[in-house]
Amino acid sequence: MTMKSIFKSSKAKYTVFLSLITALVVFAGLLYIFSVNLVLQQDNRLHFDEIASETANSIEHKLNAHISAIGSYAYRFSDFENLSENEQLAVLDEITRTSIFSDVVYIDERGNGLSSQFGEASLFQREYFRDGMRGNSSVSGSATGDFSNERMNMFYVPVMTGEEITGVLAGSLEIDYVSTLIDTDSFNGNTSSYVVDKSGSVVLKPLGDILHVETGVSLLESVTLTSDSELEILTKISPSETQGNFLFDYNDDSYFASYKAIDCGDWVVITVVRSSDILAVTHNVMSMMVIFTIVFTVIAATAIIITGIRNWKSKNVLNNIISERDNLKFIDPLTGGPSLERFIENVRTIFDSTAPETHTYAMISMDINKFRAVNDHLGYEEGNKILAKLAVLIERSLTEGETFTRKNADSFCILINYVSDIDIFGRIDTIISDVYYQIEEFKLILSFGICKVDDLTMDARSLIDRADLARRTIKGNNESSYAFFDNNMLNKIREEKRIENVMEYALESNEFKVYLQPKYDLNNHSLIIGAEALVRWFRGGKMIPPGGFIPIFEKNGFITKIDKFVFEEVCKQQKIWLNRGFDMRTISVNMSRMNLQEPHFVRDLYDICTKYNVPTKYFEIEITESVAFENLETLTRVFNELKNYGFHISIDDFGTGYSSLNMLKNLPVDVLKIDRSFLSDAKNERANNIISHVISLALSLHMKTICEGIETEEQVNLLSSLRCDMAQGFYFARPMPIEDYEKLLYSDAELTV
Ligand code: C2E
Ligand code: MG
Ligand code: MG
């Protein structure tokens, strides 16, 4: 065999081998393309289903919010028929003016409808009247109004008188407005969502209707179904809560549809998209890959290019899907309004497109006081409906260049345009009165914090923080109220933060000291019967009074550590005096309310006494009166426990809270500390009568009384005459370091040994 022939035969083999490999690569490439195509299609559809489902939820929330809006008036019609005709018209007129509906109609059980604007009409044949009389609340498909020629949707609820349905209340809204409720902009606006009934007839359609179907017409019959028959689809959508998809052709295009049942009118939302829109990206991937596979037959190059393109394209598809999902992130599912993220973006867009001298803005933070009570009374679902209704009210109050969001739970943020403060008050008053008239299930008390925007470059979050800060200063009021943000609030927060940053270190490095303020016997003014322990903070050579840090520690919980520290310091001191054989006096220690929530609170105090071997009877625990009002049950449990361990108990600042002696009579209290505010004016006869009354009542309950804040001899004499047992105040002695107290109390004469 010559070298040439060898070469020739191996070349032939090589060519065959290469052809085979090429064929294999092309085949593998095509197979690969085919499977990628399938996966991408599937993936896209799945994500379209997800988007359609979120869209259905959002539509459901919006429709239900409007049904609740009309429902909130129904109770006013339970004795409607007893009113004179003028009175009836006045009620309807007031509701039509204040509600979001264009017209409000009451229909009695015989089907006679009355509208304040259009008078009377027989509505007996109307399906919404009949459905309402069956006890259902819903919205009708659009139809020409009974009183006008415009196409309307009726949102209706039954009117109950006692247990009986005595009529139907309906609010009409123009079809164009209702269409905006179901408009979506998913898939770059290439989708349309239709609300259909269980027979497939279109009840509501969006403004941008890509199928051009009319309401009342069967959507399934208007298109050519390709994946399932009409019957199959209808069978699938009949049971509620179901969700699925199908394919159809319409006007030479194929479409993909995803449906989901909603909890409103026994309806289904069908969202449709052109298959070419949903699959556009997939098709691009496929055709490009075919070209590449044919041109590049070299294995490595083909593989590398296919993989490269696949990665690149998958990423694109994924990005598309992620951006669709992000779109949904921008909707608050509960209210259907903008989410916080969208709100923040909106605010930025508004600010960026505003010339600073043309507009002034204010960020309003709004919160419902004690919204928990609404949930507790009406249940979460009703609570959610109220929030959705509130969102509708706010949304309708907005003008051009304004936006809002439900920030979380029951708190909303609104960006408004204003010219003078009066505009801001006006806007707030409108919201308060809208809520008052239109949300009648529960009397909502609102708090508003307002931050005027003086710098359009500020980010929305900081503005919200400031408005929140202002709002928190008034939260808890019993009436709706508002507060403006000012820079002092910021300084206060900064100061609080500074204190929080150093408190732990300060405790470890002994910056806190215990002072004692002696208490005196009013029968014998020179007799010290004990003392109250009061904490002091020495920092950087200065003494910070308790008012500067106790409220902050009460907020952040650090107070329980301070109280224990003070108690232990007192305990150590009592032990020293006990060891020296001194005549022992009770020392009272203030315990903040937060301690009461700690399960081992009393046990921990007892353990400290055991550690130093000091009997509990040398301690009095002072708890302020307002705690009793907040939670008498917990207080009773803790007091009984304290008593069982042998501690004395006093109620501090009595008279500043809302409790009465009657409330406290079942508590094992030893001492009542009457607040110094009672002593503001010793000549005030009424105030003296009250003190005298409190003292005699305390006496009858076997409690001792002490008056704190005694500053004058006049006060001393008055209290002595009223038979108050003890006194504490600057008149006798100020709070002092323990060494000074020791000197004052345990002079040689006082030593028992
Ligand atoms: P409090 O328990 O009612 O203490 C009495 C307050 O009245 C003390 O203020 C005391 O210095 C002040 N005082 C006493 N006599 C007079 C007087 O004649 N005239 C006037 N104007 N004031 C008088 P202080 O020490 O500033 O404490 C304020 C509050 O801080 C205390 O009120 C108590 O509620 C709280 N506090 C103090 N130390 C502690 C502590 O260790 N733990 C807790 N939880 N709270 C504490
Ligand atoms: Mg006290
Ligand atoms: Mg007090």
PDB file of N, CA and C in Angstrom, residues 618-668:
ATOM      1  N   TYR A 618     -37.963  44.494 103.846  1.00  0.00           N
ATOM      2  CA  TYR A 618     -37.277  45.786 103.820  1.00  0.00           C
ATOM      3  C   TYR A 618     -37.409  46.503 102.484  1.00  0.00           C
ATOM      4  N   PHE A 619     -38.257  45.937 101.614  1.00  0.00           N
ATOM      5  CA  PHE A 619     -38.440  46.568 100.289  1.00  0.00           C
ATOM      6  C   PHE A 619     -39.899  46.883 100.034  1.00  0.00           C
ATOM      7  N   GLU A 620     -40.074  48.010  99.371  1.00  0.00           N
ATOM      8  CA  GLU A 620     -41.422  48.336  98.904  1.00  0.00           C
ATOM      9  C   GLU A 620     -41.317  48.484  97.382  1.00  0.00           C
ATOM     10  N   ILE A 621     -42.252  47.902  96.682  1.00  0.00           N
ATOM     11  CA  ILE A 621     -42.228  48.000  95.219  1.00  0.00           C
ATOM     12  C   ILE A 621     -43.247  49.062  94.791  1.00  0.00           C
ATOM     13  N   GLU A 622     -42.743  50.093  94.108  1.00  0.00           N
ATOM     14  CA  GLU A 622     -43.636  51.176  93.660  1.00  0.00           C
ATOM     15  C   GLU A 622     -44.031  50.945  92.209  1.00  0.00           C
ATOM     16  N   ILE A 623     -45.312  50.889  91.995  1.00  0.00           N
ATOM     17  CA  ILE A 623     -45.779  50.741  90.610  1.00  0.00           C
ATOM     18  C   ILE A 623     -46.758  51.861  90.318  1.00  0.00           C
ATOM     19  N   THR A 624     -46.588  52.513  89.189  1.00  0.00           N
ATOM     20  CA  THR A 624     -47.426  53.706  88.989  1.00  0.00           C
ATOM     21  C   THR A 624     -48.872  53.324  88.664  1.00  0.00           C
ATOM     22  N   GLU A 625     -49.746  54.256  89.025  1.00  0.00           N
ATOM     23  CA  GLU A 625     -51.172  53.968  88.988  1.00  0.00           C
ATOM     24  C   GLU A 625     -51.700  53.651  87.602  1.00  0.00           C
ATOM     25  N   SER A 626     -51.163  54.304  86.564  1.00  0.00           N
ATOM     26  CA  SER A 626     -51.746  54.126  85.226  1.00  0.00           C
ATOM     27  C   SER A 626     -51.686  52.666  84.781  1.00  0.00           C
ATOM     28  N   VAL A 627     -50.743  51.898  85.348  1.00  0.00           N
ATOM     29  CA  VAL A 627     -50.633  50.480  84.992  1.00  0.00           C
ATOM     30  C   VAL A 627     -51.913  49.742  85.367  1.00  0.00           C
ATOM     31  N   ALA A 628     -52.479  50.144  86.498  1.00  0.00           N
ATOM     32  CA  ALA A 628     -53.675  49.455  86.985  1.00  0.00           C
ATOM     33  C   ALA A 628     -54.795  49.590  85.981  1.00  0.00           C
ATOM     34  N   PHE A 629     -54.862  50.788  85.410  1.00  0.00           N
ATOM     35  CA  PHE A 629     -55.932  51.052  84.467  1.00  0.00           C
ATOM     36  C   PHE A 629     -55.745  50.213  83.205  1.00  0.00           C
ATOM     37  N   GLU A 630     -54.466  50.041  82.810  1.00  0.00           N
ATOM     38  CA  GLU A 630     -54.194  49.301  81.584  1.00  0.00           C
ATOM     39  C   GLU A 630     -54.502  47.824  81.698  1.00  0.00           C
ATOM     40  N   ASN A 631     -54.083  47.233  82.801  1.00  0.00           N
ATOM     41  CA  ASN A 631     -54.249  45.796  82.883  1.00  0.00           C
ATOM     42  C   ASN A 631     -54.377  45.320  84.322  1.00  0.00           C
ATOM     43  N   LEU A 632     -55.571  45.427  84.802  1.00  0.00           N
ATOM     44  CA  LEU A 632     -55.832  45.101  86.201  1.00  0.00           C
ATOM     45  C   LEU A 632     -55.574  43.620  86.477  1.00  0.00           C
ATOM     46  N   GLU A 633     -55.806  42.810  85.475  1.00  0.00           N
ATOM     47  CA  GLU A 633     -55.666  41.358  85.669  1.00  0.00           C
ATOM     48  C   GLU A 633     -54.207  40.974  85.953  1.00  0.00           C
ATOM     49  N   THR A 634     -53.302  41.484  85.084  1.00  0.00           N
ATOM     50  CA  THR A 634     -51.877  41.185  85.279  1.00  0.00           C
ATOM     51  C   THR A 634     -51.407  41.761  86.603  1.00  0.00           C
ATOM     52  N   LEU A 635     -51.873  42.989  86.875  1.00  0.00           N
ATOM     53  CA  LEU A 635     -51.435  43.645  88.097  1.00  0.00           C
ATOM     54  C   LEU A 635     -51.848  42.819  89.321  1.00  0.00           C
ATOM     55  N   THR A 636     -53.045  42.300  89.301  1.00  0.00           N
ATOM     56  CA  THR A 636     -53.519  41.507  90.438  1.00  0.00           C
ATOM     57  C   THR A 636     -52.614  40.290  90.632  1.00  0.00           C
ATOM     58  N   ARG A 637     -52.282  39.632  89.524  1.00  0.00           N
ATOM     59  CA  ARG A 637     -51.438  38.431  89.624  1.00  0.00           C
ATOM     60  C   ARG A 637     -50.063  38.788  90.200  1.00  0.00           C
ATOM     61  N   VAL A 638     -49.465  39.863  89.651  1.00  0.00           N
ATOM     62  CA  VAL A 638     -48.115  40.224  90.106  1.00  0.00           C
ATOM     63  C   VAL A 638     -48.142  40.697  91.560  1.00  0.00           C
ATOM     64  N   PHE A 639     -49.138  41.489  91.922  1.00  0.00           N
ATOM     65  CA  PHE A 639     -49.216  41.984  93.306  1.00  0.00           C
ATOM     66  C   PHE A 639     -49.364  40.835  94.292  1.00  0.00           C
ATOM     67  N   ASN A 640     -50.210  39.871  93.932  1.00  0.00           N
ATOM     68  CA  ASN A 640     -50.387  38.736  94.841  1.00  0.00           C
ATOM     69  C   ASN A 640     -49.080  37.974  95.016  1.00  0.00           C
ATOM     70  N   GLU A 641     -48.351  37.859  93.916  1.00  0.00           N
ATOM     71  CA  GLU A 641     -47.073  37.157  93.984  1.00  0.00           C
ATOM     72  C   GLU A 641     -46.086  37.927  94.871  1.00  0.00           C
ATOM     73  N   LEU A 642     -46.036  39.257  94.659  1.00  0.00           N
ATOM     74  CA  LEU A 642     -45.128  40.082  95.476  1.00  0.00           C
ATOM     75  C   LEU A 642     -45.464  39.929  96.953  1.00  0.00           C
ATOM     76  N   LYS A 643     -46.760  39.986  97.216  1.00  0.00           N
ATOM     77  CA  LYS A 643     -47.228  39.896  98.604  1.00  0.00           C
ATOM     78  C   LYS A 643     -46.841  38.543  99.213  1.00  0.00           C
ATOM     79  N   ASN A 644     -47.009  37.481  98.390  1.00  0.00           N
ATOM     80  CA  ASN A 644     -46.662  36.139  98.888  1.00  0.00           C
ATOM     81  C   ASN A 644     -45.192  36.044  99.270  1.00  0.00           C
ATOM     82  N   TYR A 645     -44.351  36.774  98.546  1.00  0.00           N
ATOM     83  CA  TYR A 645     -42.921  36.748  98.882  1.00  0.00           C
ATOM     84  C   TYR A 645     -42.583  37.707 100.021  1.00  0.00           C
ATOM     85  N   GLY A 646     -43.543  38.527 100.431  1.00  0.00           N
ATOM     86  CA  GLY A 646     -43.325  39.390 101.601  1.00  0.00           C
ATOM     87  C   GLY A 646     -42.917  40.814 101.283  1.00  0.00           C
ATOM     88  N   PHE A 647     -42.988  41.221 100.021  1.00  0.00           N
ATOM     89  CA  PHE A 647     -42.655  42.613  99.688  1.00  0.00           C
ATOM     90  C   PHE A 647     -43.816  43.535 100.076  1.00  0.00           C
ATOM     91  N   HIS A 648     -43.485  44.816 100.353  1.00  0.00           N
ATOM     92  CA  HIS A 648     -44.541  45.818 100.490  1.00  0.00           C
ATOM     93  C   HIS A 648     -44.840  46.364  99.097  1.00  0.00           C
ATOM     94  N   ILE A 649     -46.053  46.875  98.958  1.00  0.00           N
ATOM     95  CA  ILE A 649     -46.428  47.373  97.631  1.00  0.00           C
ATOM     96  C   ILE A 649     -47.021  48.767  97.753  1.00  0.00           C
ATOM     97  N   SER A 650     -46.573  49.671  96.858  1.00  0.00           N
ATOM     98  CA  SER A 650     -47.248  50.979  96.844  1.00  0.00           C
ATOM     99  C   SER A 650     -47.664  51.346  95.424  1.00  0.00           C
ATOM    100  N   ILE A 651     -48.749  52.114  95.392  1.00  0.00           N
ATOM    101  CA  ILE A 651     -49.224  52.635  94.108  1.00  0.00           C
ATOM    102  C   ILE A 651     -48.714  54.063  94.004  1.00  0.00           C
ATOM    103  N   ASP A 652     -47.865  54.288  92.998  1.00  0.00           N
ATOM    104  CA  ASP A 652     -47.200  55.579  92.838  1.00  0.00           C
ATOM    105  C   ASP A 652     -48.079  56.534  92.026  1.00  0.00           C
ATOM    106  N   ASP A 653     -47.860  57.799  92.216  1.00  0.00           N
ATOM    107  CA  ASP A 653     -48.519  58.857  91.417  1.00  0.00           C
ATOM    108  C   ASP A 653     -50.032  58.693  91.389  1.00  0.00           C
ATOM    109  N   PHE A 654     -50.617  58.296  92.513  1.00  0.00           N
ATOM    110  CA  PHE A 654     -52.055  58.064  92.526  1.00  0.00           C
ATOM    111  C   PHE A 654     -52.789  59.383  92.257  1.00  0.00           C
ATOM    112  N   GLY A 655     -53.740  59.306  91.310  1.00  0.00           N
ATOM    113  CA  GLY A 655     -54.492  60.521  90.965  1.00  0.00           C
ATOM    114  C   GLY A 655     -54.150  61.012  89.570  1.00  0.00           C
ATOM    115  N   THR A 656     -53.065  60.448  88.987  1.00  0.00           N
ATOM    116  CA  THR A 656     -52.706  60.913  87.644  1.00  0.00           C
ATOM    117  C   THR A 656     -53.325  60.022  86.567  1.00  0.00           C
ATOM    118  N   GLY A 657     -53.730  58.829  86.964  1.00  0.00           N
ATOM    119  CA  GLY A 657     -54.309  57.909  85.976  1.00  0.00           C
ATOM    120  C   GLY A 657     -55.823  57.982  86.036  1.00  0.00           C
ATOM    121  N   TYR A 658     -56.441  56.935  85.545  1.00  0.00           N
ATOM    122  CA  TYR A 658     -57.908  56.943  85.491  1.00  0.00           C
ATOM    123  C   TYR A 658     -58.521  55.927  86.445  1.00  0.00           C
ATOM    124  N   SER A 659     -57.668  55.286  87.242  1.00  0.00           N
ATOM    125  CA  SER A 659     -58.233  54.258  88.108  1.00  0.00           C
ATOM    126  C   SER A 659     -58.849  54.927  89.329  1.00  0.00           C
ATOM    127  N   SER A 660     -59.680  54.181  89.998  1.00  0.00           N
ATOM    128  CA  SER A 660     -60.277  54.713  91.206  1.00  0.00           C
ATOM    129  C   SER A 660     -59.876  53.773  92.338  1.00  0.00           C
ATOM    130  N   LEU A 661     -60.071  54.251  93.537  1.00  0.00           N
ATOM    131  CA  LEU A 661     -59.753  53.382  94.671  1.00  0.00           C
ATOM    132  C   LEU A 661     -60.592  52.122  94.608  1.00  0.00           C
ATOM    133  N   ASN A 662     -61.781  52.289  94.060  1.00  0.00           N
ATOM    134  CA  ASN A 662     -62.672  51.149  93.939  1.00  0.00           C
ATOM    135  C   ASN A 662     -62.042  50.034  93.114  1.00  0.00           C
ATOM    136  N   MET A 663     -61.330  50.491  92.050  1.00  0.00           N
ATOM    137  CA  MET A 663     -60.659  49.535  91.170  1.00  0.00           C
ATOM    138  C   MET A 663     -59.541  48.802  91.904  1.00  0.00           C
ATOM    139  N   LEU A 664     -58.928  49.522  92.848  1.00  0.00           N
ATOM    140  CA  LEU A 664     -57.746  48.967  93.507  1.00  0.00           C
ATOM    141  C   LEU A 664     -58.079  48.213  94.784  1.00  0.00           C
ATOM    142  N   LYS A 665     -59.362  48.261  95.174  1.00  0.00           N
ATOM    143  CA  LYS A 665     -59.675  47.763  96.527  1.00  0.00           C
ATOM    144  C   LYS A 665     -59.403  46.264  96.704  1.00  0.00           C
ATOM    145  N   ASN A 666     -59.401  45.540  95.607  1.00  0.00           N
ATOM    146  CA  ASN A 666     -59.116  44.107  95.740  1.00  0.00           C
ATOM    147  C   ASN A 666     -57.638  43.762  95.595  1.00  0.00           C
ATOM    148  N   LEU A 667     -56.814  44.791  95.453  1.00  0.00           N
ATOM    149  CA  LEU A 667     -55.374  44.530  95.314  1.00  0.00           C
ATOM    150  C   LEU A 667     -54.708  44.635  96.684  1.00  0.00           C
ATOM    151  N   PRO A 668     -53.704  43.806  96.940  1.00  0.00           N
ATOM    152  CA  PRO A 668     -53.040  43.865  98.258  1.00  0.00           C
ATOM    153  C   PRO A 668     -52.058  45.028  98.351  1.00  0.00           C
TER     154      PRO A 668
END
